[in-house]
């Protein structure tokens, strides 16, 4: 599991990819990895996510979802109670009972994730073992896997990393004799996946598979013939698991904005040896459309000073997009975890004078933010209204995780997400 | 272990946050992992508070476990004191920290901060949010009012000659359902009787204000879930009588006025003079004939559910078809009320059980929390929200109390709003085959297009049915189906169920038009 920052209160001396990095330790104001279930359960349509945790975990899921996904969502919490804490043996029995009831009620479920939480980690409840045991009991109808989304081990999007990493060992083996294949790793909205698939086809790259798949019965095969592209920057555990299966990562920036999308596609094209002309042909239209869409926003965003609080690890690619394609001024780009291997291609594209920060001491960061008086603050839901009340304009970062923002066709939508709050403040006359 | 999807109450430390966030000059240092900071958004987003809750989280990580989580707590507490300079601090653990047994109280006292530090012991694996709020409030009241000096309960409470009687309003918190507006309404009501409000707590109170609680002549517990423990302690300690009537609805508000008058020795007349609420006349006006006997299902916290049952029956002329609460602490009171309405109380914190009960009873109106709003929406039943937990739209911009005479006006408007107006319902029944009054027609003031789109997009309610296999196996003859479709849609569900139940009881396998009308005759009173 990824751990967060070094345990020094504030470490100004650190350097990443040749850039100074402000590393901080203090109160983090970021969700835990459980939150990833909110999008993962929509993506994998026959999976259920059973958190083994406390009332707090259940309450987090309800609150973070923002709106309640009704029609019985495919997640829930097995809430540990006082009497469970009395004896461990009993707890496994209890878990079996909950799972049995659940699967009785939801015969449509083919993949069940047991999701660890802080309480289950602290009492050392062995969910991996429980999952193995349950998997045997319910084979072949239901596969049971375990991962941890606990707040002591994962920050927000790292929950998706842990989930996908738990899937990697059960992916089918691709025969060594197979043709070369491309795997796109990280949850993307279906509509974005379909767009990318069309682009890859136009480039002549196939087969292309996606992790996570839309159904657990379509697990993508992997093997030494697999090259993979990260669609999201927070997937360190998944990368390592895939590499163990012999797959190779193609280094690339992330597919945000026209520039990012082109570079991302180009990484695959280079690996497949696609000739530049064909690449140009396949991508030209989308790229032009994206640039045209962005044109409309450049006036509104150019020169605006933007401050990022750490949230999803998407901050660095987003900042690169804002700076290079919309001429935004970056004040500080905070990220919960700065993974140099995956961010190197991004950092290379960043303007030279940007302050990068990793980890968080929320009160100190708020002080810096207030002092800088940026035009736009990208932050979590707990901070947004208080900052608005102080006269700052904010963008809820969680929307950047929940909305389709990747690829050419979404470049304009992504710009719109940043332009909206500025527009709101400008229009209001009271 | 209990499988939970949506919960009515958060963990007990969220209750403590509701108290801390309501107060001024108090800071809460919570030993908790980073994910628990989600609780801030309840206050900043749902309630739209413009300030962060006064809470510092230690946000310990796996790597800190066993080594220095205690040190982390001390650093967080020390820094929080220096940064926020509160008058007092509460310290405690969330569910995860409770397992670490770091003892935040002991650690904080070792810091020897120059302010009072009150340790909270909130067992996360046993208790829930409202309990946590009540316990936190009680600990604070004891610490500050207690320190201000005790008075024997037996000692007669003398007022200075000519001085107006004073009372404390206890129980309103942050994230409460209309608490802010209720406080204003009740304060005005008391004012009209010549009674002053001495301290409101926790909402808006500082620790120093809590120290003055003992000076008042009596206490009013607006929200017993939060206030009762502290109010009972104040009664024992200071001999302050407790006004326990919750003034929701016209009848309860009148009772409240009488009770206050008795306790304070003032004249109730000024508060009751004139027509302080329009509800009685609105309910008597002929349009409300169409409200009479409507079957209503009520679920929420105990305070609001008990009040709503009385208001529904006595002030709207509804029939209480079902009544329940998630506040187990008040199960006895709710059971009693249910008996009075001849129904069985549903005491549960499992919304699936509530959903099954609503599906089974097919009420014509649901009064509940945001959970029941969703349930009712899925089942196509009108719903009004009467109790926490609620969502952002239940913090209206306008003044909108539940308590007092103005509160009764608000109840009338909000409960009737989702229903057809009387005349409208009448017309629908008369012209039910007319194209404009087709099934999808919503109350005209609610916007039909929206409603239709809504229905189309919503999945068929996969409601756990309580029908036996037998009942489900009963078939409908085609002409009976057609006849059923002529029944207005808002009672059709009920008609279908009643007919099927009747058919089952009579051993009828195929429902005909005759069966339909036999059932109608059977169930009509
Ligand atoms: S639909 Fe309403 S009650 Fe449900 S989450 Fe959204 S705002 Fe809240
Ligand atoms: S931080 Fe831990 S205890 Fe809190 S909600 Fe997340 S997993 Fe549950």
Short mmCIF file of N, CA, C and O in Angstrom, two decimals, chain B residues 437-507:
data_model
loop_
_atom_site.label_atom_id
_atom_site.label_comp_id
_atom_site.label_asym_id
_atom_site.label_seq_id
_atom_site.Cartn_x
_atom_site.Cartn_y
_atom_site.Cartn_z
N UNK B 437 -56.23 14.77 -17.25
CA UNK B 437 -56.19 14.24 -15.89
C UNK B 437 -55.71 12.80 -15.89
O UNK B 437 -56.12 11.99 -15.09
N UNK B 438 -54.85 12.52 -16.84
CA UNK B 438 -54.36 11.15 -16.94
C UNK B 438 -53.50 10.82 -15.72
O UNK B 438 -53.18 11.67 -14.90
N UNK B 439 -53.11 9.59 -15.67
CA UNK B 439 -52.37 9.07 -14.52
C UNK B 439 -51.15 9.88 -14.14
O UNK B 439 -50.84 10.03 -12.98
N UNK B 440 -50.43 10.31 -15.14
CA UNK B 440 -49.17 10.97 -14.84
C UNK B 440 -49.38 12.35 -14.28
O UNK B 440 -48.43 13.00 -13.87
N UNK B 441 -50.62 12.83 -14.27
CA UNK B 441 -50.86 14.20 -13.83
C UNK B 441 -50.43 14.37 -12.39
O UNK B 441 -50.89 13.67 -11.50
N UNK B 442 -49.56 15.29 -12.17
CA UNK B 442 -49.13 15.59 -10.81
C UNK B 442 -50.02 16.72 -10.32
O UNK B 442 -50.73 17.34 -11.10
N UNK B 443 -49.97 16.99 -9.02
CA UNK B 443 -50.64 18.19 -8.55
C UNK B 443 -50.19 19.35 -9.44
O UNK B 443 -49.01 19.46 -9.76
N UNK B 444 -51.12 20.20 -9.84
CA UNK B 444 -50.80 21.17 -10.88
C UNK B 444 -49.68 22.11 -10.47
O UNK B 444 -48.94 22.61 -11.30
N UNK B 445 -49.51 22.33 -9.16
CA UNK B 445 -48.48 23.26 -8.74
C UNK B 445 -47.11 22.59 -8.68
O UNK B 445 -46.14 23.21 -8.31
N UNK B 446 -46.99 21.32 -9.03
CA UNK B 446 -45.69 20.66 -8.91
C UNK B 446 -44.99 20.44 -10.24
O UNK B 446 -43.90 19.92 -10.26
N UNK B 447 -45.61 20.82 -11.33
CA UNK B 447 -44.87 20.71 -12.58
C UNK B 447 -44.94 19.32 -13.15
O UNK B 447 -44.19 18.42 -12.76
N UNK B 448 -45.83 19.10 -14.09
CA UNK B 448 -46.08 17.75 -14.56
C UNK B 448 -44.93 17.19 -15.37
O UNK B 448 -44.60 16.04 -15.25
N UNK B 449 -44.33 18.03 -16.17
CA UNK B 449 -43.29 17.51 -17.06
C UNK B 449 -42.20 16.85 -16.25
O UNK B 449 -41.78 15.74 -16.52
N UNK B 450 -41.80 17.57 -15.21
CA UNK B 450 -40.72 17.05 -14.38
C UNK B 450 -41.12 15.70 -13.81
O UNK B 450 -40.35 14.75 -13.81
N UNK B 451 -42.34 15.64 -13.34
CA UNK B 451 -42.76 14.42 -12.67
C UNK B 451 -42.79 13.25 -13.65
O UNK B 451 -42.37 12.16 -13.34
N UNK B 452 -43.31 13.55 -14.85
CA UNK B 452 -43.41 12.45 -15.80
C UNK B 452 -42.04 11.92 -16.17
O UNK B 452 -41.81 10.73 -16.20
N UNK B 453 -41.13 12.85 -16.40
CA UNK B 453 -39.78 12.45 -16.78
C UNK B 453 -39.19 11.59 -15.68
O UNK B 453 -38.58 10.56 -15.91
N UNK B 454 -39.42 12.04 -14.48
CA UNK B 454 -38.96 11.36 -13.30
C UNK B 454 -39.42 9.92 -13.24
O UNK B 454 -38.68 9.01 -12.96
N UNK B 455 -40.70 9.76 -13.51
CA UNK B 455 -41.27 8.42 -13.39
C UNK B 455 -40.73 7.52 -14.46
O UNK B 455 -40.50 6.35 -14.25
N UNK B 456 -40.55 8.13 -15.65
CA UNK B 456 -40.10 7.31 -16.75
C UNK B 456 -38.70 6.79 -16.46
O UNK B 456 -38.37 5.66 -16.75
N UNK B 457 -37.87 7.65 -15.84
CA UNK B 457 -36.47 7.27 -15.67
C UNK B 457 -36.27 6.38 -14.46
O UNK B 457 -35.26 5.74 -14.32
N UNK B 458 -37.25 6.36 -13.62
CA UNK B 458 -37.02 5.61 -12.39
C UNK B 458 -37.22 4.11 -12.60
O UNK B 458 -38.15 3.69 -13.26
N UNK B 459 -36.33 3.32 -12.03
CA UNK B 459 -36.50 1.88 -12.20
C UNK B 459 -37.74 1.42 -11.44
O UNK B 459 -38.15 2.05 -10.48
N UNK B 460 -38.30 0.34 -11.92
CA UNK B 460 -39.42 -0.25 -11.20
C UNK B 460 -39.00 -0.51 -9.76
O UNK B 460 -37.94 -1.05 -9.50
N UNK B 461 -39.80 -0.11 -8.81
CA UNK B 461 -39.40 -0.33 -7.43
C UNK B 461 -39.27 -1.82 -7.14
O UNK B 461 -40.24 -2.57 -7.27
N UNK B 462 -38.06 -2.21 -6.82
CA UNK B 462 -37.85 -3.61 -6.45
C UNK B 462 -38.09 -3.72 -4.95
O UNK B 462 -37.19 -3.85 -4.18
N UNK B 463 -39.32 -3.59 -4.58
CA UNK B 463 -39.63 -3.51 -3.16
C UNK B 463 -39.80 -4.89 -2.59
O UNK B 463 -40.50 -5.72 -3.16
N UNK B 464 -39.14 -5.11 -1.48
CA UNK B 464 -39.35 -6.39 -0.82
C UNK B 464 -40.83 -6.49 -0.45
O UNK B 464 -41.33 -5.70 0.31
N UNK B 465 -41.50 -7.38 -1.04
CA UNK B 465 -42.94 -7.46 -0.83
C UNK B 465 -43.24 -8.38 0.34
O UNK B 465 -42.54 -9.35 0.59
N UNK B 466 -44.26 -8.03 1.04
CA UNK B 466 -44.68 -8.92 2.13
C UNK B 466 -45.84 -9.81 1.69
O UNK B 466 -46.43 -10.49 2.50
N UNK B 467 -46.18 -9.72 0.42
CA UNK B 467 -47.24 -10.60 -0.05
C UNK B 467 -46.75 -12.03 0.00
O UNK B 467 -45.62 -12.32 -0.34
N UNK B 468 -47.62 -12.92 0.38
CA UNK B 468 -47.23 -14.32 0.37
C UNK B 468 -47.21 -14.77 -1.08
O UNK B 468 -47.76 -14.11 -1.97
N UNK B 469 -46.60 -15.93 -1.31
CA UNK B 469 -46.54 -16.46 -2.66
C UNK B 469 -47.96 -16.63 -3.20
O UNK B 469 -48.23 -16.35 -4.37
N UNK B 470 -48.87 -17.03 -2.35
CA UNK B 470 -50.27 -17.21 -2.75
C UNK B 470 -50.85 -15.93 -3.32
O UNK B 470 -51.44 -15.92 -4.38
N UNK B 471 -50.65 -14.86 -2.56
CA UNK B 471 -51.22 -13.59 -2.98
C UNK B 471 -50.63 -13.16 -4.31
O UNK B 471 -51.32 -12.65 -5.16
N UNK B 472 -49.33 -13.37 -4.42
CA UNK B 472 -48.67 -12.95 -5.64
C UNK B 472 -49.16 -13.77 -6.83
O UNK B 472 -49.18 -13.30 -7.95
N UNK B 473 -49.60 -15.00 -6.56
CA UNK B 473 -50.01 -15.89 -7.64
C UNK B 473 -51.40 -15.56 -8.17
O UNK B 473 -51.82 -16.07 -9.20
N UNK B 474 -52.13 -14.72 -7.45
CA UNK B 474 -53.49 -14.38 -7.87
C UNK B 474 -53.46 -13.59 -9.17
O UNK B 474 -52.65 -12.68 -9.33
N UNK B 475 -54.34 -13.95 -10.09
CA UNK B 475 -54.34 -13.28 -11.38
C UNK B 475 -55.45 -12.26 -11.50
O UNK B 475 -56.39 -12.24 -10.70
N UNK B 476 -55.30 -11.42 -12.48
CA UNK B 476 -56.31 -10.38 -12.74
C UNK B 476 -56.94 -10.63 -14.11
O UNK B 476 -56.23 -10.73 -15.12
N UNK B 477 -58.23 -10.67 -14.14
CA UNK B 477 -58.92 -10.73 -15.42
C UNK B 477 -58.72 -9.40 -16.13
O UNK B 477 -58.55 -8.37 -15.47
N UNK B 478 -58.73 -9.46 -17.45
CA UNK B 478 -58.39 -8.27 -18.20
C UNK B 478 -59.33 -7.10 -17.89
O UNK B 478 -58.90 -5.97 -17.69
N UNK B 479 -60.63 -7.39 -17.82
CA UNK B 479 -61.56 -6.26 -17.61
C UNK B 479 -61.40 -5.72 -16.18
O UNK B 479 -61.64 -4.54 -15.94
N UNK B 480 -60.93 -6.57 -15.26
CA UNK B 480 -60.70 -6.07 -13.90
C UNK B 480 -59.48 -5.14 -13.89
O UNK B 480 -59.47 -4.10 -13.23
N UNK B 481 -58.47 -5.52 -14.66
CA UNK B 481 -57.28 -4.65 -14.79
C UNK B 481 -57.69 -3.30 -15.34
O UNK B 481 -57.25 -2.25 -14.87
N UNK B 482 -58.55 -3.33 -16.37
CA UNK B 482 -58.99 -2.08 -17.00
C UNK B 482 -59.78 -1.23 -15.99
O UNK B 482 -59.60 -0.02 -15.91
N UNK B 483 -60.60 -1.90 -15.22
CA UNK B 483 -61.40 -1.18 -14.24
C UNK B 483 -60.48 -0.56 -13.19
O UNK B 483 -60.66 0.58 -12.78
N UNK B 484 -59.47 -1.34 -12.80
CA UNK B 484 -58.52 -0.84 -11.79
C UNK B 484 -57.83 0.41 -12.30
O UNK B 484 -57.56 1.34 -11.55
N UNK B 485 -57.58 0.45 -13.59
CA UNK B 485 -56.89 1.60 -14.13
C UNK B 485 -57.72 2.88 -14.05
O UNK B 485 -57.22 3.97 -14.18
N UNK B 486 -59.02 2.71 -13.87
CA UNK B 486 -59.88 3.88 -13.72
C UNK B 486 -59.82 4.46 -12.32
O UNK B 486 -60.26 5.58 -12.08
N UNK B 487 -59.27 3.69 -11.41
CA UNK B 487 -59.10 4.21 -10.04
C UNK B 487 -57.98 5.24 -10.09
O UNK B 487 -56.95 4.98 -10.72
N UNK B 488 -58.18 6.40 -9.48
CA UNK B 488 -57.12 7.41 -9.53
C UNK B 488 -55.78 6.81 -9.10
O UNK B 488 -55.72 6.00 -8.17
N UNK B 489 -54.73 7.22 -9.81
CA UNK B 489 -53.45 6.53 -9.62
C UNK B 489 -52.92 6.62 -8.20
O UNK B 489 -52.25 5.73 -7.71
N UNK B 490 -53.27 7.71 -7.50
CA UNK B 490 -52.67 7.87 -6.17
C UNK B 490 -53.28 6.94 -5.14
O UNK B 490 -52.79 6.85 -4.03
N UNK B 491 -54.39 6.28 -5.47
CA UNK B 491 -54.91 5.26 -4.54
C UNK B 491 -54.91 3.89 -5.20
O UNK B 491 -55.32 2.91 -4.61
N UNK B 492 -54.38 3.83 -6.43
CA UNK B 492 -54.48 2.57 -7.15
C UNK B 492 -53.67 1.46 -6.49
O UNK B 492 -54.10 0.33 -6.41
N UNK B 493 -52.49 1.83 -6.02
CA UNK B 493 -51.64 0.83 -5.37
C UNK B 493 -52.36 0.19 -4.20
O UNK B 493 -52.35 -1.03 -4.03
N UNK B 494 -53.01 1.03 -3.45
CA UNK B 494 -53.74 0.53 -2.29
C UNK B 494 -54.89 -0.37 -2.75
O UNK B 494 -55.11 -1.45 -2.20
N UNK B 495 -55.60 0.08 -3.77
CA UNK B 495 -56.74 -0.70 -4.26
C UNK B 495 -56.27 -2.07 -4.74
O UNK B 495 -56.89 -3.09 -4.47
N UNK B 496 -55.13 -2.07 -5.45
CA UNK B 496 -54.62 -3.35 -5.95
C UNK B 496 -54.30 -4.30 -4.80
O UNK B 496 -54.72 -5.45 -4.79
N UNK B 497 -53.59 -3.77 -3.83
CA UNK B 497 -53.21 -4.63 -2.71
C UNK B 497 -54.41 -5.13 -1.93
O UNK B 497 -54.49 -6.30 -1.56
N UNK B 498 -55.33 -4.21 -1.66
CA UNK B 498 -56.51 -4.61 -0.91
C UNK B 498 -57.28 -5.69 -1.65
O UNK B 498 -57.73 -6.68 -1.05
N UNK B 499 -57.40 -5.50 -2.95
CA UNK B 499 -58.16 -6.48 -3.72
C UNK B 499 -57.47 -7.84 -3.70
O UNK B 499 -58.11 -8.88 -3.53
N UNK B 500 -56.16 -7.82 -3.85
CA UNK B 500 -55.43 -9.10 -3.84
C UNK B 500 -55.53 -9.78 -2.49
O UNK B 500 -55.68 -11.00 -2.40
N UNK B 501 -55.43 -8.96 -1.46
CA UNK B 501 -55.54 -9.54 -0.12
C UNK B 501 -56.92 -10.15 0.08
O UNK B 501 -57.07 -11.25 0.59
N UNK B 502 -57.94 -9.41 -0.37
CA UNK B 502 -59.31 -9.87 -0.25
C UNK B 502 -59.49 -11.18 -1.02
O UNK B 502 -60.05 -12.16 -0.53
N UNK B 503 -58.97 -11.19 -2.25
CA UNK B 503 -59.10 -12.38 -3.08
C UNK B 503 -58.45 -13.58 -2.40
O UNK B 503 -58.99 -14.69 -2.40
N UNK B 504 -57.30 -13.31 -1.81
CA UNK B 504 -56.59 -14.38 -1.13
C UNK B 504 -57.42 -14.92 0.04
O UNK B 504 -57.59 -16.14 0.20
N UNK B 505 -57.97 -14.00 0.81
CA UNK B 505 -58.77 -14.40 1.97
C UNK B 505 -60.00 -15.19 1.54
O UNK B 505 -60.44 -16.11 2.23
N UNK B 506 -60.55 -14.80 0.40
CA UNK B 506 -61.78 -15.44 -0.07
C UNK B 506 -61.46 -16.68 -0.93
O UNK B 506 -62.39 -17.33 -1.41
N UNK B 507 -60.20 -16.93 -1.13
CA UNK B 507 -59.83 -18.08 -1.95
C UNK B 507 -60.17 -17.88 -3.42
O UNK B 507 -60.46 -18.84 -4.13
#
